[in-house]
Coordinates of C-alpha atoms in Angstrom, one line a residue:
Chain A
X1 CA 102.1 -0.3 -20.6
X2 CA 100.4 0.5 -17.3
X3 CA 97.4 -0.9 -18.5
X4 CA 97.8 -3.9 -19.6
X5 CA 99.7 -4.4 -16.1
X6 CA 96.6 -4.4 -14.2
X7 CA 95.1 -6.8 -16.1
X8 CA 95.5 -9.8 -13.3
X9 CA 96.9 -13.4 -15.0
X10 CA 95.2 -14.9 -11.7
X11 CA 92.1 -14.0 -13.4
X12 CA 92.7 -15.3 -17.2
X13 CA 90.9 -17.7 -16.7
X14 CA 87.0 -18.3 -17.4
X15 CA 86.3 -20.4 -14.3
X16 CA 88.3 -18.3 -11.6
X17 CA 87.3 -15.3 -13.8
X18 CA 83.7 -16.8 -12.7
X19 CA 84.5 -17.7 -9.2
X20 CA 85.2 -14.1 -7.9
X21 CA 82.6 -13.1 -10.1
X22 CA 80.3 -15.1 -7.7
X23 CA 81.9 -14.4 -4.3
X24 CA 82.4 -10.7 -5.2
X25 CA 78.4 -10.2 -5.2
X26 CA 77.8 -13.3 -2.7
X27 CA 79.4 -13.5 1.1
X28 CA 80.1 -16.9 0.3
X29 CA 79.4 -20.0 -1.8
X30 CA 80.3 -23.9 -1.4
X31 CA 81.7 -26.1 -3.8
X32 CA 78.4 -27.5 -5.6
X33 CA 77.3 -23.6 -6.1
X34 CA 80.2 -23.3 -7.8
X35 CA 80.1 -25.9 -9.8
X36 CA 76.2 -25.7 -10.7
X37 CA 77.0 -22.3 -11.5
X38 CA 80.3 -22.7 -13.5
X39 CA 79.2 -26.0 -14.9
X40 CA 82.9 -27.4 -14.0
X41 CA 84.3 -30.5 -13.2
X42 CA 84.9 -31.4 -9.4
X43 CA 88.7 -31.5 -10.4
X44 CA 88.9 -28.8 -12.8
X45 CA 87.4 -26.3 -10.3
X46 CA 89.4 -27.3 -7.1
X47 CA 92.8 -26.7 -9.2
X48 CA 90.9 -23.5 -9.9
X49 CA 90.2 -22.4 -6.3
X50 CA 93.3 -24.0 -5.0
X51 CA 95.2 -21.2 -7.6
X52 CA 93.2 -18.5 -5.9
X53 CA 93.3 -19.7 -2.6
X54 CA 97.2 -19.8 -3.3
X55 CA 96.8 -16.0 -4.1
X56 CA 95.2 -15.4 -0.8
X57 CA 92.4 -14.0 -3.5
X58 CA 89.8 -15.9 -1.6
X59 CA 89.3 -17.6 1.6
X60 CA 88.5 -22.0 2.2
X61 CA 86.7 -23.1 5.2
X62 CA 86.5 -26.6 5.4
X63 CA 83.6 -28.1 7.6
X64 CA 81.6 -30.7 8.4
X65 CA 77.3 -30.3 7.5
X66 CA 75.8 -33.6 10.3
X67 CA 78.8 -35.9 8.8
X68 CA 79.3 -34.6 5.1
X69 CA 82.6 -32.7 4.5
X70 CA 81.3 -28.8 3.1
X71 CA 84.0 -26.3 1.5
X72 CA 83.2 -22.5 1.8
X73 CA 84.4 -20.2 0.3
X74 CA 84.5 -16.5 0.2
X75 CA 86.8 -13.6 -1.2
X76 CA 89.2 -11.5 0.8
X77 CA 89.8 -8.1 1.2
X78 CA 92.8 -8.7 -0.8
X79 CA 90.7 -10.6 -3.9
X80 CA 87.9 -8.6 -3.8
X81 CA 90.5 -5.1 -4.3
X82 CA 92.6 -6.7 -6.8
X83 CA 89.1 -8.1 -9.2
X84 CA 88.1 -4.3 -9.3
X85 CA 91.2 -3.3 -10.3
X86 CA 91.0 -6.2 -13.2
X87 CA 87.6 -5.1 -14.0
X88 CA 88.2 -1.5 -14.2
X89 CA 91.5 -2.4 -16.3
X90 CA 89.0 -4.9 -18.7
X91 CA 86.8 -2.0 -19.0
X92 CA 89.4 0.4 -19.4
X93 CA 91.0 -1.6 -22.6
X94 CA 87.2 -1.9 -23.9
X95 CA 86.6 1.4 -24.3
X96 CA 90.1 2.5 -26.4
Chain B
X1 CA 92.9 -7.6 -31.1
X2 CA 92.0 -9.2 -27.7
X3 CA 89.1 -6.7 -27.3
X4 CA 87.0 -9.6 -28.4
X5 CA 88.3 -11.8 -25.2
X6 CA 88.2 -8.5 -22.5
X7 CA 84.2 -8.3 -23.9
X8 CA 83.3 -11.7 -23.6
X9 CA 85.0 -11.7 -19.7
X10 CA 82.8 -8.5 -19.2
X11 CA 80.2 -10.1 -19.9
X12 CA 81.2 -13.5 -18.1
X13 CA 81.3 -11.1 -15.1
X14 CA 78.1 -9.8 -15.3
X15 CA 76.6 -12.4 -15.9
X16 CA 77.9 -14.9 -13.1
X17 CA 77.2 -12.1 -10.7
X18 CA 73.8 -11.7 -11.8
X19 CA 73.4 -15.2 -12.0
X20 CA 74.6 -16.3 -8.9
X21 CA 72.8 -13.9 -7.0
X22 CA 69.5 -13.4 -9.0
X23 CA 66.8 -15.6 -10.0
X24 CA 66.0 -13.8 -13.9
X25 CA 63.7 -16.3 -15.4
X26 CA 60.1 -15.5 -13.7
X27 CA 57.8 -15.1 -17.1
X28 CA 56.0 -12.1 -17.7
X29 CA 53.3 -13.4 -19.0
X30 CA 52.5 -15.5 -16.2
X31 CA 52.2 -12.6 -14.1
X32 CA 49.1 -11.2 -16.6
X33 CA 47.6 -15.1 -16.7
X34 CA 47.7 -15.1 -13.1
X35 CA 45.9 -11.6 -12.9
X36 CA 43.6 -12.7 -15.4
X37 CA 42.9 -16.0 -13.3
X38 CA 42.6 -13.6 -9.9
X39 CA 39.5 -11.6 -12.1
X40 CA 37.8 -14.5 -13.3
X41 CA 38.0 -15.8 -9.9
X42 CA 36.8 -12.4 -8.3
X43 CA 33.9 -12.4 -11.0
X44 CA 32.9 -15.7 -9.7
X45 CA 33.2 -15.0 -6.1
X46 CA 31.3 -11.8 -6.5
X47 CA 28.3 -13.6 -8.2
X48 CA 28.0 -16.2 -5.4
X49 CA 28.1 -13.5 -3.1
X50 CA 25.2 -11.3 -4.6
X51 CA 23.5 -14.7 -4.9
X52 CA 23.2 -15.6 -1.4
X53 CA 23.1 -11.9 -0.2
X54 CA 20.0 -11.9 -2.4
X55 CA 18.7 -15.6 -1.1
X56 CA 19.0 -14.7 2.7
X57 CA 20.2 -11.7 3.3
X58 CA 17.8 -9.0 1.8
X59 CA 17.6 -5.9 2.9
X60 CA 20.4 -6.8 5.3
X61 CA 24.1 -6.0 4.8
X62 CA 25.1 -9.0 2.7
X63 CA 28.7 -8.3 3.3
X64 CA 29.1 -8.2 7.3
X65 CA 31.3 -10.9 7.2
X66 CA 30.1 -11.9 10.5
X67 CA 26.4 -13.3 8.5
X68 CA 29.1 -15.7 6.0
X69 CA 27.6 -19.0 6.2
X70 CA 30.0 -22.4 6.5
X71 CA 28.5 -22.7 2.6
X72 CA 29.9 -19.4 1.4
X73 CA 33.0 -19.8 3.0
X74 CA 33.5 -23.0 1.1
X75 CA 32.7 -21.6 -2.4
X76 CA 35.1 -18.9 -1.6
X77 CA 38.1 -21.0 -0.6
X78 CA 37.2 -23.7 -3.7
X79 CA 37.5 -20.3 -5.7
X80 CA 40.7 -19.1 -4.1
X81 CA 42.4 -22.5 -3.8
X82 CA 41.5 -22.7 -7.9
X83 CA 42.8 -19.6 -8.7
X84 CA 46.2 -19.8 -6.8
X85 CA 46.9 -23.5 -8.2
X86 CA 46.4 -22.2 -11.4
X87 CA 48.2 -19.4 -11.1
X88 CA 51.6 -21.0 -9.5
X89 CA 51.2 -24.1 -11.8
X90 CA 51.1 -21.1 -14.8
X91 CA 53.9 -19.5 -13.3
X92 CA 56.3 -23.1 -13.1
X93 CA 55.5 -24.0 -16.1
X94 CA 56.0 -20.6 -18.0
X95 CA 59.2 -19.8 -16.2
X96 CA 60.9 -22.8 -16.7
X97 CA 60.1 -22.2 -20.6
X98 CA 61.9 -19.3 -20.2
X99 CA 65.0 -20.6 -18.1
X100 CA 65.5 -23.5 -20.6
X101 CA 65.6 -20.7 -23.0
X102 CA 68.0 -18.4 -21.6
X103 CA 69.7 -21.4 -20.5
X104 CA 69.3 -20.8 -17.0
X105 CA 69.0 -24.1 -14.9
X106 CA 65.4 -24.0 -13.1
X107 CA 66.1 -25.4 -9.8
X108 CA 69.6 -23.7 -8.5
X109 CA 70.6 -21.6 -5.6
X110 CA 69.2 -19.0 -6.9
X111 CA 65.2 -19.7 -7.3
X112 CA 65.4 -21.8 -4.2
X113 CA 66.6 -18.7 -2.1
X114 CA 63.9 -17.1 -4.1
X115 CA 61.2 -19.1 -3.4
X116 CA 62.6 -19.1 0.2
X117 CA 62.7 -15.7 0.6
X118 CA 59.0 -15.2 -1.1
X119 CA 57.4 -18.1 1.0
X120 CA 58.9 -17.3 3.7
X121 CA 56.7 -13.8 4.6
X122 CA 53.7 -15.5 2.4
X123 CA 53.4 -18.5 4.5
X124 CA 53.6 -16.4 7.8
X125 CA 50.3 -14.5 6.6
X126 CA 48.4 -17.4 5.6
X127 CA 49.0 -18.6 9.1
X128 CA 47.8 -15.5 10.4
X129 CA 44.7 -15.0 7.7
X130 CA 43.9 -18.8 9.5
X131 CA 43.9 -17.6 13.2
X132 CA 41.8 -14.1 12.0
X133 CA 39.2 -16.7 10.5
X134 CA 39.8 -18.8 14.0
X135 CA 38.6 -15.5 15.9
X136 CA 35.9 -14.6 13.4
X137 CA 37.5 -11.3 12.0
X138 CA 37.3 -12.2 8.7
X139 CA 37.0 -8.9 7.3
X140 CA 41.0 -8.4 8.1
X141 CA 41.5 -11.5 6.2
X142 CA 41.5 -9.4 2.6
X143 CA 43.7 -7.0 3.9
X144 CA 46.0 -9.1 5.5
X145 CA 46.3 -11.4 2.4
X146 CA 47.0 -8.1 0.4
X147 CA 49.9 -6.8 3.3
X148 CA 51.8 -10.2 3.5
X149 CA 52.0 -11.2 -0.1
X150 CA 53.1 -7.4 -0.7
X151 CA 55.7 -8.2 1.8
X152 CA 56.7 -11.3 0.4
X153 CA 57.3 -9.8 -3.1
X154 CA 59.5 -7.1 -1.4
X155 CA 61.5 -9.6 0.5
X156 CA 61.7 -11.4 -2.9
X157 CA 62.9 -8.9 -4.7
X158 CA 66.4 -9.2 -3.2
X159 CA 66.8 -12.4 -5.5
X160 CA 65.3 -11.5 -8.3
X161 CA 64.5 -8.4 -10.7
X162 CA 63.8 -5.5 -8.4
X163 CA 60.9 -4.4 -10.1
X164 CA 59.5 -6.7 -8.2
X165 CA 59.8 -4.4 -5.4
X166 CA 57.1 -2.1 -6.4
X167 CA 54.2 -4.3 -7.2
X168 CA 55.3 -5.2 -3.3
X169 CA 54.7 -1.7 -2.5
X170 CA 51.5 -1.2 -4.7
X171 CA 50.4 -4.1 -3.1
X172 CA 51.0 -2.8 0.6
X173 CA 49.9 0.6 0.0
X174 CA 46.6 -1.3 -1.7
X175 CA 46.2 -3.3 1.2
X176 CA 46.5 -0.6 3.9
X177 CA 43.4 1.2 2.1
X178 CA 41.6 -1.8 2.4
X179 CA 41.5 -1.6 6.0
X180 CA 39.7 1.1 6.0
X181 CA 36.9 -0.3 3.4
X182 CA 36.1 -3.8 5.4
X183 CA 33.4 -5.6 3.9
X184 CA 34.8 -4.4 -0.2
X185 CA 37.9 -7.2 -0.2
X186 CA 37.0 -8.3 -2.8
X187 CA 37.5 -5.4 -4.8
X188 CA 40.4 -4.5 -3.3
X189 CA 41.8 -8.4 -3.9
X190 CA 40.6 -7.9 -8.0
X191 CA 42.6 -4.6 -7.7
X192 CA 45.5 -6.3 -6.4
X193 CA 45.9 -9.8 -7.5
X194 CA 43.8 -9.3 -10.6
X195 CA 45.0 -5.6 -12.0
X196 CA 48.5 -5.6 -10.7
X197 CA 49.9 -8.6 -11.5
X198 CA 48.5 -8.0 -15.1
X199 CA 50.0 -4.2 -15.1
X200 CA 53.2 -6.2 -13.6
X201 CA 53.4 -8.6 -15.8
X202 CA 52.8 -6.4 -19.0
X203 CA 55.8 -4.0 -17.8
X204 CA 58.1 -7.5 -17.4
X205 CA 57.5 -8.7 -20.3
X206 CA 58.0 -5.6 -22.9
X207 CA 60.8 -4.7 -20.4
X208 CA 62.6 -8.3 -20.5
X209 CA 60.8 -10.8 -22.2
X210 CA 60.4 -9.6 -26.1
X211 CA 63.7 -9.3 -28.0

């Protein structure tokens, strides 16, 4: 069924459901945003954004704040298109 | 059967946007306390005022703000100083009630680039009311206290409820009138701090804060 095919696995997931939830209304967030937010793990998130990153869904920018290491990260054009589409489709399957 | 699962990641959705972007926790009722502080302080302001107007000033204009003594000036700030500690330490205390309760965390990215954002036009007035008093035109100070913090809550309102926005507004459009009325800011700060944020704070809280 057509609808259930927009429904995005990428997104089956509460914490990367979370994550573009965040970068869709935010240009971009670092890793301890995400993780106050999300209340995950250090590990459990970076598999997380490392799924989505793997997806091209959202975009990593490793750099360096004085001398600590600071991960960025914001959604693409691509990520930001295909999380409407799962949203609409969510809502879509609500409302039957 | 999985409509259950599609809700609850609706409503994950939401709320991580709103969360993440939006600071929801401010209390309601702190915005009436700290309208109720702003009157009592007016009342007291205005009774030291028609005190001394009556002491030294009689039959003059006891409200050319040029003829303030050092004294009065004091007393005022003492009053104002009061009042705004009160107010904010209201305002912390109420609103982290309410985050603990909605289990919001108090001190994230969102309420910092609140406070940020709201300090950030604040501050640059109280700076300014400073130099007004520096040149002696402290008749503007009222209004200008009125503007900026009418600023402040607009500029706020980005990262928080937007309803904020219009006591911004009332605020400006209150403090615009005032400049035309120099010598009645304190009525005009009463109207503003004192009535608004009660009238503000009354809407928030039947809008938000009962369930």
């Amino acid at each position: 069924m057509s609808l259930i095919d927009n429904i995005n696995k990428a997104f089956d997931h509460r914490i990367r459901l979370g994550i573009m939830s965040i970068l869709m209304v935010n240009d971009y967030a670092d890793f301890k945003m995400l993780k106050e937010l999300l209340g995950a793990t250090d590990g459990n998130l970076a598999s997380h954004t490392k799924a989505l990153e793997k997806e091209e869904y959202i975009l990593v920018e490793k750099q360096f704040i004085g001398r600590k290491p600071n991960t960025r990260y914001s959604a693409t054009k691509l990520g930001k298109l295909q999380f409407k589409k799962h949203i609409d489709a969510l809502e879509k399957l609500i409302g039957k | 059967m999985d409509s259950n699962k599609y809700l609850d990641d609706i409503s994950e959705i939401k709320n991580m946007m709103s969360r993440s972007s939006r600071f929801i926790s401010l209390s309601g009722i702190s915005g009436i306390l700290a309208g109720c502080y702003a009157l009592i302080g007016a009342g007291f302001a205005y009774l030291r005022l028609k005190e001394l107007s009556s002491a030294n000033y009689a039959g003059l204009s006891g409200r050319s703000s040029s003829l303030w003594g050092n004294d009065l000036i004091q007393d005022l700030t003492v009053i104002a100083v009061s009042v705004i500690v009160l107010a904010v330490v209201t305002g912390i205390i109420l609103t982290v009630k309410k985050a603990k309760k909605s289990g919001e965390k108090m001190w994230d990215v969102s309420s910092r680039r609140l406070v940020l954002n709201f300090l950030l036009p604040l501050l640059t007035g109280g700076a300014f009311c400073l130099v007004l008093i520096q040149y002696g035109i402290a008749g503007l100070v009222a209004p200008a206290t009125l503007l900026f913090y009418g600023l402040a809550c607009i500029n706020a309102s980005k990262y928080t409820m937007r309803d904020i926005r219009y006591m911004g507004l009332a605020f400006i459009i209150i403090g615009l009138i005032s400049t035309q009325f120099i010598g009645y800011g304190l009525y005009f700060w009463a109207l503003g701090f004192g009535l608004c944020h009660i009238v503000y704070g009354a809407l928030m809280h039947f809008k938000y804060d009962r369930k």
